[in-house]
Tab-separated table of C-alpha atoms in Angstrom:
chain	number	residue	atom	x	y	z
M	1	UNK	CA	-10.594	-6.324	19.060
M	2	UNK	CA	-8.069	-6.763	16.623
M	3	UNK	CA	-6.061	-4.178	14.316
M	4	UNK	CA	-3.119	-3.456	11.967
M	5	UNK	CA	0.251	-2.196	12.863
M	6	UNK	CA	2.713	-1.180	9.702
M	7	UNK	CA	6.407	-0.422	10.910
M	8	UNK	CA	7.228	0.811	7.216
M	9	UNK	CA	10.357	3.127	6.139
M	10	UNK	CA	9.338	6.649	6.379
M	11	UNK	CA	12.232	7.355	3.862
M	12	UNK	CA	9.863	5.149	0.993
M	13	UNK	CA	6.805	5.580	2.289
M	14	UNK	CA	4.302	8.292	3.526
M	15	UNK	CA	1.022	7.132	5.335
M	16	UNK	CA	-2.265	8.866	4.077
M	17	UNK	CA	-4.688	10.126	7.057
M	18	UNK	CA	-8.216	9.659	6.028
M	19	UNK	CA	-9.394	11.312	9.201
M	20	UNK	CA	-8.921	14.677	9.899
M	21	UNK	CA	-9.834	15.482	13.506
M	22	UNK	CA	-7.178	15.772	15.616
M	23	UNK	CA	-4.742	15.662	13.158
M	24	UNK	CA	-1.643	18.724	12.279
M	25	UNK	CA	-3.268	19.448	9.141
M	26	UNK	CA	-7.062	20.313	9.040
M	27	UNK	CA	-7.735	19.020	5.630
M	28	UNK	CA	-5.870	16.951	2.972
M	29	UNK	CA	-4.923	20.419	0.906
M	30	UNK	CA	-3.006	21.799	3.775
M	31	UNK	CA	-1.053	17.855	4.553
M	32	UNK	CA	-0.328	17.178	0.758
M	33	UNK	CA	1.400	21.032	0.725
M	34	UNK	CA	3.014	20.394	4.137
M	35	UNK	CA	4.205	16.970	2.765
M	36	UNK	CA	5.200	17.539	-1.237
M	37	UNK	CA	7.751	20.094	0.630
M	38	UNK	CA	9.383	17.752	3.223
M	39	UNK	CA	9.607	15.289	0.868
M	40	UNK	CA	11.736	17.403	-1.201
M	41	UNK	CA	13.437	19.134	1.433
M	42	UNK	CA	14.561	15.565	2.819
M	43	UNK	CA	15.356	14.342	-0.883
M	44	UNK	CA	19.056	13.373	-2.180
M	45	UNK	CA	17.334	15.468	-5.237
M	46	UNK	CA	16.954	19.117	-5.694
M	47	UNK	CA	13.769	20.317	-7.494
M	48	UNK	CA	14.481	21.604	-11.318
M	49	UNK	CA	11.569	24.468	-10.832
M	50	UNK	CA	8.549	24.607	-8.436
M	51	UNK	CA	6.192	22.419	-10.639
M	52	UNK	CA	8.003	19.725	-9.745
M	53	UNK	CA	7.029	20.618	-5.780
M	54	UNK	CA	3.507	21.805	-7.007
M	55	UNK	CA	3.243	18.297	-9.162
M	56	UNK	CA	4.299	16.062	-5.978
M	57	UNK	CA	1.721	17.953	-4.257
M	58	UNK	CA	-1.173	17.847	-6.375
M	59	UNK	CA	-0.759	13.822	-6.515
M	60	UNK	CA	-0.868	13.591	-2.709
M	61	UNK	CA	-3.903	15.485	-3.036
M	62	UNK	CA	-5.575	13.317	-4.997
M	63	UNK	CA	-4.795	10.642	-3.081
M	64	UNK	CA	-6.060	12.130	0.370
M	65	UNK	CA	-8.759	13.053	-1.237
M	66	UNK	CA	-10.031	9.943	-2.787
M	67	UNK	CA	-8.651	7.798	-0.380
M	68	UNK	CA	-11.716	6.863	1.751
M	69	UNK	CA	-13.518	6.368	-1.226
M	70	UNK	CA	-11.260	4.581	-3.062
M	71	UNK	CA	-9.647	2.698	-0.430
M	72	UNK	CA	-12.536	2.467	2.204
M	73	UNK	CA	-11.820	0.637	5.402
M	74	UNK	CA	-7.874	0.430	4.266
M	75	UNK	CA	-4.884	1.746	5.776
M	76	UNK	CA	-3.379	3.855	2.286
M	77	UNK	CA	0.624	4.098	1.792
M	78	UNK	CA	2.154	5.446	-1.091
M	79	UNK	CA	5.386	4.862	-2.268
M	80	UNK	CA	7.633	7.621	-2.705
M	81	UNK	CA	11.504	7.046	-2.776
M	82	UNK	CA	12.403	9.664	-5.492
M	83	UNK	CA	9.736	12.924	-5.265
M	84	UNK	CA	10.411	13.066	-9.292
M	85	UNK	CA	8.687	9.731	-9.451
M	86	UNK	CA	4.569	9.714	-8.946
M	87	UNK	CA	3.681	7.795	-5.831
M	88	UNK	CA	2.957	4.222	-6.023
M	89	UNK	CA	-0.195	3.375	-4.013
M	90	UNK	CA	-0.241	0.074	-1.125
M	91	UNK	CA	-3.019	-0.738	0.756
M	92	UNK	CA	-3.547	-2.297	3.929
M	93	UNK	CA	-6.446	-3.968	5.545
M	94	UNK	CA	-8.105	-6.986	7.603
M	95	UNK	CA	-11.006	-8.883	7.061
M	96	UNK	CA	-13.225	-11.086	9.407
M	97	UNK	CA	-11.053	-14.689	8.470
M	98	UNK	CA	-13.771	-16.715	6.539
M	99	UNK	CA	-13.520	-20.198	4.773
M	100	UNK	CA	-10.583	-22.287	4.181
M	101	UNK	CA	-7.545	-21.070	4.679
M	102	UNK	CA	-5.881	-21.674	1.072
M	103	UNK	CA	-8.529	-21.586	-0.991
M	104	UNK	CA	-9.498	-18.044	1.067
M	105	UNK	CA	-5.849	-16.920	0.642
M	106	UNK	CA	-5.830	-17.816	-3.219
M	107	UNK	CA	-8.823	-15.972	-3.751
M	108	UNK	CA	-7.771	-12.316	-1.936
M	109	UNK	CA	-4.158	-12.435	-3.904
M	110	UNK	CA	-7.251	-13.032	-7.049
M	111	UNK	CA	-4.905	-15.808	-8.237
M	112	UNK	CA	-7.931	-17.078	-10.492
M	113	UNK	CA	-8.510	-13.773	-11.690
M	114	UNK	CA	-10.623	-14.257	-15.456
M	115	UNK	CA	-9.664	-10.431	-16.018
M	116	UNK	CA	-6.035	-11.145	-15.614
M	117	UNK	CA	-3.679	-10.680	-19.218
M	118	UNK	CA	-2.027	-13.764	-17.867
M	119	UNK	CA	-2.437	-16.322	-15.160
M	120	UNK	CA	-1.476	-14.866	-11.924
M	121	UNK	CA	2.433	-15.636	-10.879
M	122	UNK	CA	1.647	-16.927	-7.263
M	123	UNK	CA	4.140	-17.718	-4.714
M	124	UNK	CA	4.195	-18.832	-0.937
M	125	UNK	CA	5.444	-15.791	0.757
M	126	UNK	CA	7.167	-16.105	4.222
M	127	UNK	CA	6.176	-13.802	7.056
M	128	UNK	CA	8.164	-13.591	10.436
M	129	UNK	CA	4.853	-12.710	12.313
M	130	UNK	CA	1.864	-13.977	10.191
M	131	UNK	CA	3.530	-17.171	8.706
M	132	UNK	CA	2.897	-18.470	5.573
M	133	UNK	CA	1.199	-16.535	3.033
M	134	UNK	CA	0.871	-16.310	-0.748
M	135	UNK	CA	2.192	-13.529	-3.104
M	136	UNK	CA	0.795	-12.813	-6.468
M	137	UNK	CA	1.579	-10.780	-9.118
M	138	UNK	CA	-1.099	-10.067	-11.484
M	139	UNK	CA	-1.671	-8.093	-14.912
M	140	UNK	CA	-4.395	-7.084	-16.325
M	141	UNK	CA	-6.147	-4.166	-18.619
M	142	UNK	CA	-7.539	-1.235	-17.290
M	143	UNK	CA	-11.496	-1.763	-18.679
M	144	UNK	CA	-11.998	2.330	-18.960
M	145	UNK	CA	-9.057	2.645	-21.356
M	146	UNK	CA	-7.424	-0.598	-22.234
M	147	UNK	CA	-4.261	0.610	-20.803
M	148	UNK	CA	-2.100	-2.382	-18.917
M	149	UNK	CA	-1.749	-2.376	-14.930
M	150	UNK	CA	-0.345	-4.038	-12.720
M	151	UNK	CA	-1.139	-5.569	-8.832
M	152	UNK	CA	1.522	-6.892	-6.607
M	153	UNK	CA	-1.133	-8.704	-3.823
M	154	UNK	CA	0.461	-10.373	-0.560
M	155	UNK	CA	-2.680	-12.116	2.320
M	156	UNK	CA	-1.971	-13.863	5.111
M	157	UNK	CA	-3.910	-15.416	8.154
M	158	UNK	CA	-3.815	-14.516	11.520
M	159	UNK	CA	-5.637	-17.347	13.217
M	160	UNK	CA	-5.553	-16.315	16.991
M	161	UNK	CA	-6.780	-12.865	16.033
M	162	UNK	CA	-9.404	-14.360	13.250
M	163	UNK	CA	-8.471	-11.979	10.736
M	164	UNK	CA	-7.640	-12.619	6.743
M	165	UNK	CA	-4.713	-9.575	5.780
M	166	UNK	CA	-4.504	-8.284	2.588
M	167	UNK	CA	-1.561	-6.191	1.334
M	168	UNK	CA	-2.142	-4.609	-2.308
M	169	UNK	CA	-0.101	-2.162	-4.504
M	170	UNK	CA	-1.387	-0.952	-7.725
M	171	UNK	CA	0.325	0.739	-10.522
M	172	UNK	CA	0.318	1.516	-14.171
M	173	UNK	CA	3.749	1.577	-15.032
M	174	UNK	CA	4.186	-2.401	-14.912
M	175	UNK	CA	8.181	-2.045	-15.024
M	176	UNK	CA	8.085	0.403	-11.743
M	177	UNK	CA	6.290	-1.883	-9.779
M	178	UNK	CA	8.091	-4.787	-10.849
M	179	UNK	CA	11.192	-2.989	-9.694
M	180	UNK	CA	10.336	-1.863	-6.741
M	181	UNK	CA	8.954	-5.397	-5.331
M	182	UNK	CA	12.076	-5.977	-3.254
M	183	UNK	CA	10.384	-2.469	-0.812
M	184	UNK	CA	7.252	-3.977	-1.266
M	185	UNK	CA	8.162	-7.627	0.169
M	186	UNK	CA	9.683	-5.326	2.638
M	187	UNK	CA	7.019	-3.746	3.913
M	188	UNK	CA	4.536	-6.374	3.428
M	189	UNK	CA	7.406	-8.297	5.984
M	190	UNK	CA	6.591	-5.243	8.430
M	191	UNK	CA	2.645	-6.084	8.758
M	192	UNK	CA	1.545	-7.122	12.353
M	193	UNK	CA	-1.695	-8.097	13.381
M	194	UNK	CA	-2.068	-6.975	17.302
M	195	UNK	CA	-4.522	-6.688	20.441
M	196	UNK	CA	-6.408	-3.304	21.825
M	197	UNK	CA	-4.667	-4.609	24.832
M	198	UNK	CA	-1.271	-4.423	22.921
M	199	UNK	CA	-1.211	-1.063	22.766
């Protein structure tokens, strides 16, 4: 059996358990406190007033607690190099490979997206371990309120393991995400596929 390693900078980014049991923390409330503090405590930044802590930690909250049903079956990072910032979410995940390989790849970055504001910006994307992959970025309207988002979407194939990757951040606040794309090649760059027997 197959599964996903992510070697990511624990300076930008913060992993989100979706399990519980056997974990520090015995529920998302108690890791989102535990975590909105370190991340502050470890900051270049000093808090202007506990809100700001309490605000950091109420969005990690939400996150762990929507996270399996939001992202199920996904490994959930969230990208937090400034605590003033909210986090930017990135997920992770591996699919049985199916059909050909660039029409497969085109359609998991949703380059042909019909919801898209624009046509989908799609580029071949490098990876040291994975090979050659596409990268899209893609814009589109939120169809609750109209408001514009944003997707930066990397996938890849691992042939020897028979598994399609899919690397996905989400945001809307278009010019954040846009920005930060340099840490999100980076960490998409970090994805390995491995082995139960690699471990």
């Amino acid at each position: 059996m197959s599964w996903i390693e992510v070697d990511y900078d624990d300076a930008k980014w913060l992993w989100v358990p979706q399990q519980w049991e056997g974990m520090p923390w015995p529920g998302p409330a108690e890791w989102a406190e535990a975590f909105a503090e370190a991340w502050w405590t470890l900051a270049d930044v000093e808090p202007g007033d506990e809100e700001e802590v309490a605000r950091l930690r109420d969005a990690l909250l939400e996150f762990a607690t929507r996270a399996g049903t939001v992202f199920p079956g996904q490994d959930l990072y969230l990208y937090l190099p400034d605590p003033r910032q909210a986090p930017v979410p990135l997920a992770v995940w591996g699919l049985a490979m199916a059909g050909e390989r660039n029409d497969r790849l085109r359609e998991l970055v949703r380059s042909m997206d019909a919801e898209a504001v624009e046509a989908p910006i799609v580029e071949l994307f490098r990876h040291p371990h994975l090979g050659n992959g596409l990268r899209a970025m893609r814009y589109f309207t939120d169809p609750g309120d109209g408001t514009l988002g944003c997707s930066l979407n990397y996938a890849f194939r691992s042939e020897p393991h028979g598994v399609d990757v899919l690397v996905r951040a989400l945001s809307s606040d278009v010019g954040r995400l846009a920005a930060a794309a340099q840490d999100m090649d980076e960490l998409a760059l970090a994805v390995r596929v491995r082995r139960d027997e690699d471990r």
